[in-house]
Each structure stands twice: as C-alpha cells, then as structure tokens.
Short mmCIF file of C-alpha atoms in Angstrom, two decimals:
data_model
loop_
_atom_site.label_atom_id
_atom_site.label_comp_id
_atom_site.label_asym_id
_atom_site.label_seq_id
_atom_site.Cartn_x
_atom_site.Cartn_y
_atom_site.Cartn_z
CA MET A 1157 6.90 43.48 2.77
CA SER A 1158 3.85 41.19 2.62
CA ARG A 1159 4.04 37.58 3.75
CA TYR A 1160 3.50 36.51 0.13
CA ASP A 1161 6.47 38.59 -1.03
CA GLU A 1162 8.65 37.24 1.76
CA ILE A 1163 7.89 33.61 0.84
CA ALA A 1164 8.27 34.41 -2.87
CA GLY A 1165 11.72 35.87 -2.18
CA HIS A 1166 12.81 32.75 -0.33
CA LEU A 1167 11.43 30.53 -3.08
CA ARG A 1168 13.30 32.49 -5.76
CA ASP A 1169 16.53 31.99 -3.80
CA VAL A 1170 15.91 28.28 -3.41
CA LEU A 1171 15.06 27.82 -7.09
CA LYS A 1172 18.15 29.64 -8.40
CA PRO A 1173 20.45 26.59 -8.59
CA TYR A 1174 17.83 24.71 -10.65
CA LEU A 1175 17.25 27.39 -13.27
CA PRO A 1176 18.75 27.34 -16.76
CA ALA A 1177 21.07 30.32 -17.26
CA ASP A 1178 18.63 32.39 -19.30
CA GLN A 1179 15.48 31.56 -17.35
CA THR A 1180 13.65 34.05 -15.17
CA ILE A 1181 10.78 33.33 -12.83
CA ASP A 1182 7.44 35.06 -12.62
CA ASP A 1183 4.17 34.14 -10.95
CA ASP A 1184 3.01 32.04 -13.91
CA THR A 1185 6.22 30.02 -14.28
CA ARG A 1186 5.35 26.33 -14.16
CA LEU A 1187 7.73 24.49 -11.87
CA VAL A 1188 7.75 21.21 -13.79
CA ASP A 1189 6.96 22.19 -17.38
CA ASP A 1190 9.01 25.42 -17.50
CA VAL A 1191 11.75 24.95 -14.90
CA GLY A 1192 11.92 21.20 -15.44
CA LEU A 1193 12.05 20.22 -11.79
CA SER A 1194 11.98 16.48 -11.15
CA SER A 1195 10.08 14.99 -8.23
CA MET A 1196 13.35 14.58 -6.32
CA GLN A 1197 14.29 18.20 -6.96
CA ILE A 1198 10.89 19.42 -5.79
CA MET A 1199 11.42 17.48 -2.57
CA GLU A 1200 14.80 19.16 -2.17
CA VAL A 1201 13.26 22.59 -2.81
CA MET A 1202 10.64 21.94 -0.14
CA MET A 1203 13.22 20.88 2.45
CA GLU A 1204 15.32 23.97 1.72
CA LEU A 1205 12.28 26.23 1.98
CA GLU A 1206 11.34 24.71 5.32
CA ASP A 1207 14.81 25.59 6.55
CA GLN A 1208 14.66 29.16 5.26
CA LEU A 1209 11.26 29.72 6.86
CA ASP A 1210 11.98 27.51 9.90
CA ALA A 1211 8.58 25.90 9.41
CA SER A 1212 6.96 22.59 8.53
CA ILE A 1213 5.53 22.47 5.02
CA PRO A 1214 3.83 19.16 4.18
CA GLN A 1215 4.52 17.73 0.74
CA ASN A 1216 0.76 17.13 0.48
CA ILE A 1217 0.30 20.65 -0.88
CA LEU A 1218 2.15 19.75 -4.08
CA PRO A 1219 -0.50 17.90 -6.13
CA GLU A 1220 -2.58 21.08 -6.33
CA VAL A 1221 0.38 23.23 -7.31
CA GLU A 1222 1.58 23.96 -10.84
CA THR A 1223 2.98 27.49 -10.88
CA PHE A 1224 5.33 29.59 -8.77
CA ALA A 1225 2.45 31.71 -7.47
CA GLU A 1226 0.37 28.67 -6.56
CA LEU A 1227 3.24 27.24 -4.54
CA VAL A 1228 3.81 30.50 -2.69
CA THR A 1229 0.09 30.77 -1.92
CA ALA A 1230 -0.07 27.17 -0.72
CA ILE A 1231 2.94 27.67 1.55
CA ASP A 1232 1.48 30.93 2.85
CA ALA A 1233 -1.61 29.00 3.93
CA HIS A 1234 0.51 26.56 5.91
CA VAL A 1235 3.09 28.64 7.77
CA MET B 758 -6.41 14.87 -26.41
CA SER B 759 -6.30 11.24 -25.38
CA LEU B 760 -5.64 9.26 -22.24
CA PHE B 761 -2.27 8.26 -23.66
CA GLU B 762 -0.99 11.73 -24.52
CA LYS B 763 0.65 12.03 -21.11
CA PHE B 764 2.99 9.17 -22.05
CA GLU B 765 4.51 10.94 -25.05
CA SER B 766 7.74 11.92 -23.29
CA LEU B 767 8.06 8.34 -22.04
CA ALA B 768 7.42 7.06 -25.54
CA GLU B 769 10.22 9.26 -26.84
CA GLN B 770 12.62 7.85 -24.24
CA ARG B 771 11.50 4.35 -25.15
CA ARG B 772 12.15 5.02 -28.84
CA GLU B 773 15.67 6.21 -27.96
CA LEU B 774 16.30 3.00 -26.06
CA ASP B 775 14.86 0.91 -28.89
CA SER B 776 17.03 2.66 -31.49
CA ALA B 777 20.06 1.82 -29.34
CA GLY B 778 18.91 -1.80 -29.39
CA VAL B 779 18.70 -1.87 -25.61
CA ASP B 780 15.83 -2.44 -23.22
CA PRO B 781 17.46 -2.32 -19.82
CA LEU B 782 14.07 -2.03 -18.12
CA GLY B 783 12.66 -5.34 -19.31
CA VAL B 784 15.36 -7.83 -20.13
CA PRO B 785 13.85 -11.17 -21.17
CA MET B 786 15.21 -14.05 -19.10
CA GLU B 787 14.81 -16.85 -21.61
CA ARG B 788 15.54 -19.60 -19.10
CA MET B 789 16.56 -19.56 -15.46
CA LEU B 790 19.52 -21.85 -14.80
CA SER B 791 20.13 -21.23 -11.11
CA ALA B 792 19.92 -18.48 -8.49
CA THR B 793 22.84 -16.75 -10.19
CA GLU B 794 22.58 -17.61 -13.90
CA ALA B 795 20.05 -17.34 -16.73
CA MET B 796 20.01 -17.55 -20.49
CA ILE B 797 19.69 -14.03 -21.91
CA ASP B 798 19.75 -13.48 -25.67
CA GLY B 799 21.02 -17.04 -26.11
CA ARG B 800 23.97 -16.46 -23.77
CA ARG B 801 24.66 -17.93 -20.35
CA THR B 802 24.65 -14.83 -18.15
CA ILE B 803 25.59 -14.16 -14.52
CA LEU B 804 22.73 -12.53 -12.64
CA ALA B 805 24.15 -9.68 -10.58
CA GLY B 806 21.02 -7.58 -10.39
CA SER B 807 18.44 -9.76 -8.72
CA ASN B 808 18.34 -8.90 -4.96
CA ASN B 809 18.65 -12.67 -4.44
CA TYR B 810 21.01 -11.95 -1.57
CA LEU B 811 21.20 -15.43 -0.08
CA GLY B 812 20.48 -17.35 -3.28
CA LEU B 813 17.50 -19.13 -1.72
CA THR B 814 15.29 -19.08 -4.83
CA PHE B 815 16.81 -22.41 -5.88
CA ASP B 816 17.42 -23.81 -2.40
CA PRO B 817 16.27 -27.47 -2.54
CA THR B 818 14.67 -27.36 0.92
CA CYS B 819 12.67 -24.22 0.07
CA ILE B 820 11.59 -25.72 -3.26
CA HIS B 821 10.52 -28.94 -1.58
CA ALA B 822 8.49 -27.04 1.03
CA ALA B 823 6.78 -25.01 -1.70
CA ALA B 824 6.01 -28.12 -3.74
CA MET B 825 4.56 -29.97 -0.75
CA ALA B 826 2.42 -26.99 0.22
CA THR B 827 1.04 -26.76 -3.31
CA ARG B 828 0.31 -30.48 -3.39
CA PHE B 829 -1.52 -30.56 -0.06
CA GLU B 830 -3.00 -27.03 0.19
CA GLY B 831 -3.49 -26.00 -3.42
CA THR B 832 -2.12 -23.35 -5.73
CA GLY B 833 -3.74 -20.30 -4.15
CA THR B 834 -6.00 -19.00 -1.43
CA THR B 835 -8.40 -17.31 -3.90
CA GLY B 836 -9.22 -14.49 -1.55
CA SER B 837 -8.31 -12.30 1.38
CA ARG B 838 -7.91 -13.63 4.88
CA MET B 839 -10.86 -11.59 6.06
CA ALA B 840 -13.11 -13.33 3.54
CA ASN B 841 -11.47 -16.73 3.05
CA GLY B 842 -9.85 -17.23 6.43
CA SER B 843 -6.25 -17.75 7.45
CA TYR B 844 -4.36 -20.89 6.57
CA ASN B 845 -2.28 -22.44 9.31
CA GLY B 846 0.84 -21.36 7.43
CA HIS B 847 -0.15 -17.69 7.52
CA LEU B 848 -0.55 -17.80 11.28
CA GLN B 849 2.63 -19.79 11.81
CA LEU B 850 4.69 -17.46 9.65
CA GLU B 851 3.39 -14.39 11.49
CA SER B 852 4.26 -16.00 14.79
CA GLU B 853 7.73 -17.01 13.54
CA LEU B 854 8.48 -13.51 12.22
CA ALA B 855 7.42 -11.91 15.51
CA GLU B 856 9.57 -14.36 17.44
CA PHE B 857 12.54 -13.84 15.06
CA TYR B 858 12.45 -10.10 15.77
CA GLY B 859 11.54 -10.44 19.46
CA MET B 860 8.28 -8.58 18.88
CA ALA B 861 4.76 -9.08 20.18
CA ARG B 862 2.95 -9.16 16.87
CA GLY B 863 3.51 -9.93 13.21
CA MET B 864 1.42 -9.39 10.13
CA VAL B 865 1.94 -10.77 6.63
CA PHE B 866 1.14 -8.94 3.39
CA SER B 867 0.94 -10.25 -0.15
CA THR B 868 3.87 -8.18 -1.47
CA GLY B 869 6.64 -6.07 0.02
CA TYR B 870 5.14 -3.01 -1.63
CA GLN B 871 1.85 -3.72 0.09
CA ALA B 872 3.58 -4.18 3.43
CA ASN B 873 4.52 -0.50 3.35
CA LEU B 874 1.33 0.59 1.65
CA GLY B 875 -0.82 -1.36 4.11
CA THR B 876 1.09 -0.48 7.26
CA LEU B 877 1.51 3.25 6.67
CA SER B 878 -1.95 3.89 5.26
CA ALA B 879 -3.60 2.21 8.24
CA LEU B 880 -1.32 3.53 10.99
CA CYS B 881 -1.59 7.17 9.94
CA GLN B 882 -4.45 9.42 8.93
CA PRO B 883 -5.08 13.10 8.22
CA GLY B 884 -3.76 15.11 11.16
CA ASP B 885 -0.88 12.71 11.77
CA VAL B 886 2.62 13.33 10.43
CA LEU B 887 4.85 10.99 8.44
CA MET B 888 8.49 12.08 8.55
CA LEU B 889 10.29 10.26 5.75
CA ASP B 890 13.94 10.00 4.87
CA ALA B 891 14.18 11.71 1.47
CA ASP B 892 15.60 8.56 -0.14
CA CYS B 893 12.81 6.24 1.04
CA HIS B 894 11.42 3.70 -1.42
CA ALA B 895 8.39 4.54 -3.58
CA SER B 896 6.23 2.13 -1.59
CA ILE B 897 6.79 4.29 1.50
CA PHE B 898 5.87 7.48 -0.33
CA ASP B 899 2.81 5.78 -1.81
CA GLY B 900 1.71 4.47 1.59
CA ALA B 901 2.17 7.95 3.01
CA LYS B 902 0.05 9.42 0.24
CA LEU B 903 -2.70 6.87 0.81
CA SER B 904 -2.73 7.64 4.55
CA GLY B 905 -3.66 11.30 4.09
CA ALA B 906 -1.17 12.27 6.82
CA ASP B 907 1.06 15.31 6.43
CA VAL B 908 4.26 14.16 4.72
CA ILE B 909 7.52 15.88 5.58
CA CYS B 910 10.93 14.75 4.35
CA PHE B 911 14.26 15.02 6.10
CA ARG B 912 17.66 14.91 4.48
CA HIS B 913 18.90 11.43 3.75
CA ASN B 914 20.63 9.71 6.69
CA ASP B 915 20.95 13.00 8.59
CA PRO B 916 19.96 12.71 12.29
CA THR B 917 20.56 16.43 12.91
CA ASP B 918 18.20 17.35 10.08
CA LEU B 919 15.62 14.90 11.44
CA GLY B 920 15.85 16.52 14.87
CA LYS B 921 15.41 20.00 13.41
CA ARG B 922 12.24 18.99 11.60
CA LEU B 923 10.80 17.12 14.58
CA ARG B 924 11.40 20.20 16.75
CA ARG B 925 9.34 22.32 14.36
CA LEU B 926 6.35 20.03 14.82
CA GLY B 927 5.91 20.97 18.48
CA GLU B 928 3.13 18.95 20.10
CA ARG B 929 2.31 17.19 16.83
CA VAL B 930 5.41 15.05 17.31
CA SER B 931 3.40 12.65 19.49
CA ARG B 932 1.37 11.81 16.35
CA THR B 933 4.44 11.50 14.14
CA LEU B 934 5.90 8.36 12.61
CA VAL B 935 9.48 8.57 11.38
CA VAL B 936 10.21 6.16 8.51
CA VAL B 937 13.71 5.05 7.53
CA GLU B 938 15.34 2.07 5.86
CA GLY B 939 18.19 -0.14 7.01
CA ILE B 940 19.96 -0.33 3.65
CA TYR B 941 18.85 1.95 0.81
CA SER B 942 18.37 0.08 -2.43
CA MET B 943 19.76 2.59 -4.92
CA LEU B 944 23.25 3.23 -3.59
CA GLY B 945 23.37 0.44 -1.02
CA ASP B 946 24.20 2.82 1.81
CA GLN B 947 23.32 1.99 5.41
CA ALA B 948 21.33 4.25 7.70
CA PRO B 949 22.89 5.55 10.94
CA LEU B 950 19.96 3.90 12.69
CA ALA B 951 21.27 4.20 16.23
CA ASP B 952 21.43 7.99 15.88
CA LEU B 953 18.14 8.29 13.97
CA VAL B 954 16.28 6.15 16.50
CA SER B 955 17.81 8.12 19.36
CA VAL B 956 16.62 11.43 17.86
CA ALA B 957 13.11 10.09 17.21
CA ARG B 958 12.94 8.76 20.76
CA ASP B 959 14.23 12.01 22.28
CA TYR B 960 11.41 13.95 20.60
CA GLY B 961 8.76 11.34 21.36
CA ALA B 962 8.04 10.26 17.79
CA TYR B 963 7.35 6.70 16.69
CA ILE B 964 9.80 5.01 14.34
CA LEU B 965 9.40 2.44 11.56
CA VAL B 966 12.41 0.74 9.97
CA ASP B 967 12.16 -0.92 6.57
CA GLU B 968 14.66 -3.78 6.49
CA ALA B 969 13.81 -4.93 2.94
CA HIS B 970 17.43 -4.94 1.79
CA SER B 971 18.99 -5.87 5.14
CA LEU B 972 16.94 -8.83 6.40
CA GLY B 973 19.12 -11.92 6.28
CA ILE B 974 22.21 -9.81 5.61
CA ALA B 975 23.02 -7.83 8.75
CA GLY B 976 22.90 -8.46 12.49
CA VAL B 977 24.03 -11.40 14.57
CA THR B 978 20.87 -13.38 13.80
CA GLY B 979 20.20 -11.78 10.41
CA CYS B 980 17.34 -9.48 11.45
CA GLY B 981 18.90 -6.45 9.78
CA ILE B 982 20.59 -3.13 10.42
CA ALA B 983 18.52 -2.26 13.50
CA GLU B 984 19.85 -5.41 15.11
CA SER B 985 23.44 -4.79 14.00
CA GLN B 986 23.30 -1.26 15.46
CA GLY B 987 21.67 -2.41 18.71
CA VAL B 988 18.37 -0.56 18.38
CA GLN B 989 15.99 -3.25 17.16
CA HIS B 990 13.98 -3.22 20.35
CA GLN B 991 13.54 0.53 20.22
CA ALA B 992 11.78 0.33 16.85
CA ASP B 993 8.00 0.59 16.95
CA PHE B 994 7.58 -1.17 13.63
CA ILE B 995 9.86 -3.18 11.37
CA VAL B 996 8.74 -3.82 7.83
CA GLY B 997 10.34 -6.21 5.39
CA THR B 998 9.87 -8.21 2.24
CA PHE B 999 9.94 -11.86 1.26
CA SER B 1000 11.18 -10.99 -2.22
CA LYS B 1001 14.87 -10.52 -1.54
CA SER B 1002 16.81 -12.64 0.99
CA LEU B 1003 13.79 -14.87 1.54
CA GLY B 1004 13.55 -15.68 -2.17
CA ALA B 1005 9.81 -15.46 -2.73
CA THR B 1006 7.25 -12.66 -2.77
CA GLY B 1007 5.31 -10.97 0.02
CA GLY B 1008 6.03 -8.75 2.98
CA PHE B 1009 5.50 -8.26 6.69
CA CYS B 1010 5.31 -5.86 9.58
CA VAL B 1011 6.31 -6.77 13.14
CA SER B 1012 5.83 -4.61 16.20
CA PRO B 1013 6.15 -4.67 19.99
CA HIS B 1014 2.71 -3.00 20.03
CA GLU B 1015 -0.15 -5.48 20.32
CA SER B 1016 -2.35 -2.87 18.62
CA LEU B 1017 -0.72 -3.88 15.34
CA ASP B 1018 -3.55 -6.43 15.13
CA TYR B 1019 -6.08 -3.63 14.55
CA LEU B 1020 -4.50 -3.03 11.15
CA ARG B 1021 -6.17 -6.25 10.03
CA TYR B 1022 -9.51 -4.38 10.13
CA THR B 1023 -8.33 -1.03 8.75
CA SER B 1024 -5.57 -1.71 6.23
CA ARG B 1025 -7.18 -1.75 2.80
CA PRO B 1026 -4.12 -3.21 1.02
CA TYR B 1027 -4.33 -6.10 3.51
CA ILE B 1028 -8.09 -6.53 3.50
CA PHE B 1029 -8.72 -6.31 -0.23
CA THR B 1030 -5.90 -8.50 -1.54
CA ALA B 1031 -5.74 -12.26 -1.89
CA SER B 1032 -3.48 -13.65 0.80
CA PRO B 1033 -0.13 -15.26 -0.11
CA PRO B 1034 -0.49 -18.75 -1.59
CA PRO B 1035 0.58 -21.84 0.37
CA ALA B 1036 3.75 -22.38 -1.69
CA VAL B 1037 5.00 -18.89 -0.91
CA ILE B 1038 4.27 -19.17 2.79
CA ALA B 1039 5.96 -22.57 2.98
CA SER B 1040 9.13 -21.52 1.16
CA VAL B 1041 9.38 -18.31 3.19
CA ARG B 1042 9.06 -20.18 6.48
CA THR B 1043 11.82 -22.52 5.32
CA ALA B 1044 13.98 -19.62 4.19
CA LEU B 1045 13.49 -17.83 7.51
CA ALA B 1046 14.66 -20.93 9.35
CA ASP B 1047 17.64 -21.04 6.98
CA ILE B 1048 18.59 -17.45 7.85
CA ARG B 1049 18.56 -18.36 11.52
CA SER B 1050 20.66 -21.48 11.10
CA ARG B 1051 23.06 -20.54 8.30
CA PRO B 1052 25.10 -17.43 9.18
CA ASP B 1053 27.73 -18.75 6.77
CA ARG B 1054 25.61 -17.50 3.87
CA ARG B 1055 25.78 -13.95 5.24
CA ARG B 1056 29.52 -14.24 5.63
CA ALA B 1057 29.93 -15.44 2.04
CA LEU B 1058 27.83 -12.53 0.78
CA TRP B 1059 29.90 -9.96 2.67
CA GLN B 1060 33.16 -11.49 1.49
CA SER B 1061 32.02 -11.15 -2.13
CA ALA B 1062 30.81 -7.62 -1.47
CA GLU B 1063 34.14 -6.55 0.04
CA ARG B 1064 36.08 -8.11 -2.83
CA LEU B 1065 33.95 -6.64 -5.62
CA HIS B 1066 33.82 -3.21 -4.00
CA ALA B 1067 37.60 -3.08 -3.55
CA ALA B 1068 38.19 -4.18 -7.14
CA LEU B 1069 35.80 -1.66 -8.70
CA ALA B 1070 37.10 1.16 -6.53
CA SER B 1071 40.68 0.37 -7.55
CA GLN B 1072 39.58 0.36 -11.22
CA GLY B 1073 38.37 3.93 -10.81
CA TYR B 1074 34.60 3.46 -10.74
CA GLN B 1075 32.79 5.98 -8.58
CA LEU B 1076 30.87 3.93 -6.02
CA GLY B 1077 27.88 5.13 -4.05
CA ALA B 1078 28.51 3.61 -0.66
CA PRO B 1079 30.92 1.55 1.47
CA PRO B 1080 30.98 -2.21 0.77
CA GLY B 1081 27.65 -3.98 1.07
CA PRO B 1082 25.31 -6.35 -0.76
CA VAL B 1083 24.45 -3.56 -3.21
CA VAL B 1084 27.36 -2.01 -5.11
CA ALA B 1085 26.36 0.99 -7.21
CA ALA B 1086 28.60 2.69 -9.76
CA MET B 1087 27.53 6.28 -10.41
CA PHE B 1088 27.53 7.96 -13.83
CA ALA B 1089 26.82 11.61 -14.54
CA ASP B 1090 26.17 10.79 -18.20
CA ARG B 1091 23.15 8.63 -19.01
CA GLU B 1092 24.42 7.50 -22.41
CA ARG B 1093 27.75 6.30 -20.99
CA ALA B 1094 25.94 4.39 -18.27
CA LEU B 1095 23.67 2.80 -20.85
CA ALA B 1096 26.65 1.80 -22.99
CA CYS B 1097 28.42 0.36 -19.94
CA TRP B 1098 25.31 -1.61 -18.98
CA GLN B 1099 25.08 -3.04 -22.51
CA ALA B 1100 28.78 -3.90 -22.59
CA LEU B 1101 28.42 -5.77 -19.31
CA LEU B 1102 25.47 -7.74 -20.70
CA ASP B 1103 27.37 -8.48 -23.91
CA ASN B 1104 30.07 -9.96 -21.70
CA GLY B 1105 27.67 -12.16 -19.75
CA VAL B 1106 26.95 -9.97 -16.72
CA TYR B 1107 23.41 -8.78 -15.98
CA VAL B 1108 23.17 -5.78 -13.65
CA ASN B 1109 20.54 -3.10 -13.04
CA LEU B 1110 20.45 0.23 -14.83
CA MET B 1111 18.82 2.87 -12.63
CA LEU B 1112 17.73 6.10 -14.28
CA PRO B 1113 16.88 9.54 -12.88
CA PRO B 1114 14.58 10.82 -11.47
CA ALA B 1115 14.30 7.67 -9.35
CA THR B 1116 17.96 7.92 -8.33
CA PRO B 1117 19.64 10.08 -5.69
CA GLY B 1118 21.53 13.12 -6.93
CA GLY B 1119 20.33 12.72 -10.51
CA HIS B 1120 22.98 10.10 -11.23
CA THR B 1121 22.45 7.16 -13.53
CA LEU B 1122 23.46 4.02 -11.68
CA ILE B 1123 24.85 0.66 -12.63
CA ARG B 1124 23.66 -1.32 -9.65
CA ILE B 1125 25.07 -4.71 -8.76
CA SER B 1126 23.35 -6.83 -6.15
CA LEU B 1127 25.36 -9.72 -4.86
CA SER B 1128 24.32 -13.16 -3.73
CA ALA B 1129 25.76 -15.64 -1.28
CA ALA B 1130 25.25 -18.11 -4.12
CA HIS B 1131 27.70 -16.32 -6.43
CA THR B 1132 30.77 -18.48 -6.81
CA ARG B 1133 34.27 -17.09 -6.53
CA ALA B 1134 34.63 -17.69 -10.29
CA GLN B 1135 31.49 -15.66 -11.01
CA ILE B 1136 32.71 -12.74 -8.90
CA ASN B 1137 36.06 -12.98 -10.65
CA HIS B 1138 34.30 -12.81 -14.03
CA ILE B 1139 32.30 -9.72 -12.98
CA ILE B 1140 35.51 -8.04 -11.79
CA ALA B 1141 37.30 -8.98 -15.01
CA VAL B 1142 34.57 -7.53 -17.22
CA PHE B 1143 34.52 -4.26 -15.28
CA SER B 1144 38.30 -4.21 -15.62
CA GLN B 1145 38.04 -4.60 -19.41
CA LEU B 1146 35.65 -1.66 -19.51
CA GLN B 1147 37.42 0.64 -17.06
CA ASP B 1148 39.33 2.72 -19.62
CA GLU B 1149 36.08 3.55 -21.37
CA PHE B 1150 33.71 3.90 -18.45
CA ALA B 1151 35.43 4.31 -15.08
CA GLN B 1152 35.43 7.85 -13.81
CA PRO B 1153 37.95 9.37 -11.46
CA GLY B 1154 36.51 9.47 -7.97
#
C-alpha cells in the first residue's frame, strides 16, 4: 500500500461520521462544498487524523486545500 | 461573478432572520440607562449579554477619570506610540498592569482583539509552533495565522491530549507556545490551568493564558483563573482585555520576560494602530484600582451566577458549564433557540444568541453574561422569564 493510500484510508475513516447517509467520497470530493464541513469540523478532522497517524499536521496546510485528494497530498508532504 | 457573490449564503440566512422579524446579531440599543439596562424597541430591557462583569461602565469614579482625561489631554492620540509618543497614562497603565500580575513587563494594545493579534504575530514566526486549545477565541486563531507559525490544535481543556501533541513535536517543543484561556466565552467553562501549565512546563513549551473573561472575576486579587489555580507565575504571557470587567476598550499583555519590550518594534498591530485615547486609559486605570480594592463586586457576581445557574438547571435547561459569570443554555435546534431568544427579549431580557459554526459542538447557544451590577430583582426577573418559557424551550439534560 502506498503512503498516499494509507493516509487516504485514514481520512476516509475520520470523515465517515460527517458524511450524509448517501454520500460517497472520491478524490475530487470537495470537503466544504460537497461534504459541508464547517471550520470547527475541519479542525476536529485534523486532530483525529493526527492521532491516527501519530504525527503533527499543521492547520496551515488547509487554505490551499479544497478536495479530498489535495488534503491527502498535503498531509503526505508533512508526515 | 462579483466580489459580493461569496456572501450569497449569508444573505440567505439574513433574509431568514429578517422574515422572522429578528436581528439577534445587531440589536439597536436606543438608549443606555445604566450598566444593566437599556431601551430596546421602546421597552426598558435588562442587559444580560454585555460582558460588563463588574458593571464598571457607569461607575462614577471611572466616568469622572475619563472626563478629566478628555478635558486635559484631549479626545484622542491621533497616532501610534511609535510615531506620536507615549502619554504618561499609557506608561502608568503598563506599569500598573505588570505590578498587578507580579510580572516584569506590560504592554497595552488598542483593543483586546489586537492584544492577541499583536502578541502572537510578533512572538512567533514561520518555523515556530503555536499549540492552541481548539476552543480558543478567533483573535487567537487570527494572530496565529498572521504569525506564519505552524498551528496545531489540541482537544479543548484536555491536558493529556496537549501532552500527546507536544510529545510529537520532539525538539520543536522549545519553539512552541501553548495558548489557552482562563474562561471560555461561549460556554463559560474554566480551563484546568494547573494541569495544562504543568504539561507545557514538563515538555519545555512556553505558555500564554488569555484571561479576557476572567480578569476581575477570579483569584484572590482578581487577576484571573491562573491566579485562582496557583499557576500565575508559571505563565510566560498573560493577555487580557479592557472591554469586559474593566468597562472600556483595549487590551494588554504582561510577562515575566523583559524581552516582551521587543514586541514594540515588531508587532504590526501595535505599531500601526493609534494608541488608546486618554479617556480610555484613565477609566481603565481607575477600574483596575477598583478591582484591587473591591472584592465585594466579585462576590456579588458569583452569588448571582450560582443563583441563576441553579434556577435554570432546575427548570430543565441544558447548561454548558458549571456556575460562572457566563451561563450558556444549549439548543440542538437553531429555530427553537431563535424563538427563545426573541421571547426573552419580548419579556425585557437581552441575552446573546450564538450560532454555529462559531460555537462548540454545533450547538446554538443562548448566552447570559452576568454583572455585579445586576440587582437581585433583575436576576429574579431573568429567572422568572426563563421559568415562563421552560415548557416550550427547556430540554431535558
């Protein structure tokens, strides 16, 4: 399994509680516009991801991130 | 595509509020009557959403000091201290704040927001780490953003979680500033500061405590929660505001580190803002002296807080924290909260309506902030109105 796939798997797990029942996630899913995450929820997602990966992930990566794939790539660059 | 397109979802929410005949986010105060009452929509209304914790906005001594300062020093400073110099009052207030907290240095900012913005953005830079409690105020997040430091959040009021995240930083912890608050403004909950400070110290991180909602309210001398939990002198920085217990506007940072003075040359929100006007400085100095000499005000505030909290809890409202100067009732349903807020106003009680996403846990909050100036009759009236509304709005805990 590639590092990207590993992080993507963790992120899918973390996002599950925030998804509407019929929503699936792919690389192009927009975290705010499609999933509807609020700023507080994004913060919660980031803290949970840090725990799953046992790593520090600065919130500073978020302004450049819109989609699922962009977030995974940004995290990959940091851990 | 226009600049204003991004506001469309906000505009829709605003239209919903307008159609309900309610604007909870901009209530016109037609005339102020006292620290605890104003005319709103032609009705005499109790102000229970003002952060005027000690009621000093109408204190005759503070008003006199402000009036005298205006008469003899003018209405404003018309520039920053770097350009226009420091008035004697600025220097005196900084010295008095440092002495009040038992710190080496003090620095005054033009607003409480700028105190956080100016302190954090100057203390930290890219390569440093800011470790913020997840429930920190927007001014802390904005200061962190301006600093360019790596921002990491830890779970609200959780020392174990803080320790876990500090451990992950390894050697970077020596360039890390942990930021917490004494009392959090949304729910009114207190931080376990003794434990948080202990964890930060164990790992070798610096710690800043924002006492905006606890200055004048907690501690033997009124310094705040760090004092009441016995860790004030382990804090590297304490930030606060003049706009709550001190009854004016402005903010400050005090520190045992003499290097705080270097922020005067690096903090853009300090350098590029007009300094506080003489009236503000004078009333704040008077209010600070009042805090030191009048512990009875704190006692009165806490008595009201205990009484209101007990009453609302017994009525079935779901409250966000143990008794304190902020009492927040939590609603899962935004419309019910809005209706409750309006019903309170219709019955002569002004409180704050706090909407997600700015609130913890996605709740909508009816937030009451108490004042030492509230009379027993006013507290009784607030309790009575909540009691009238309990069948419709109180939720089982």
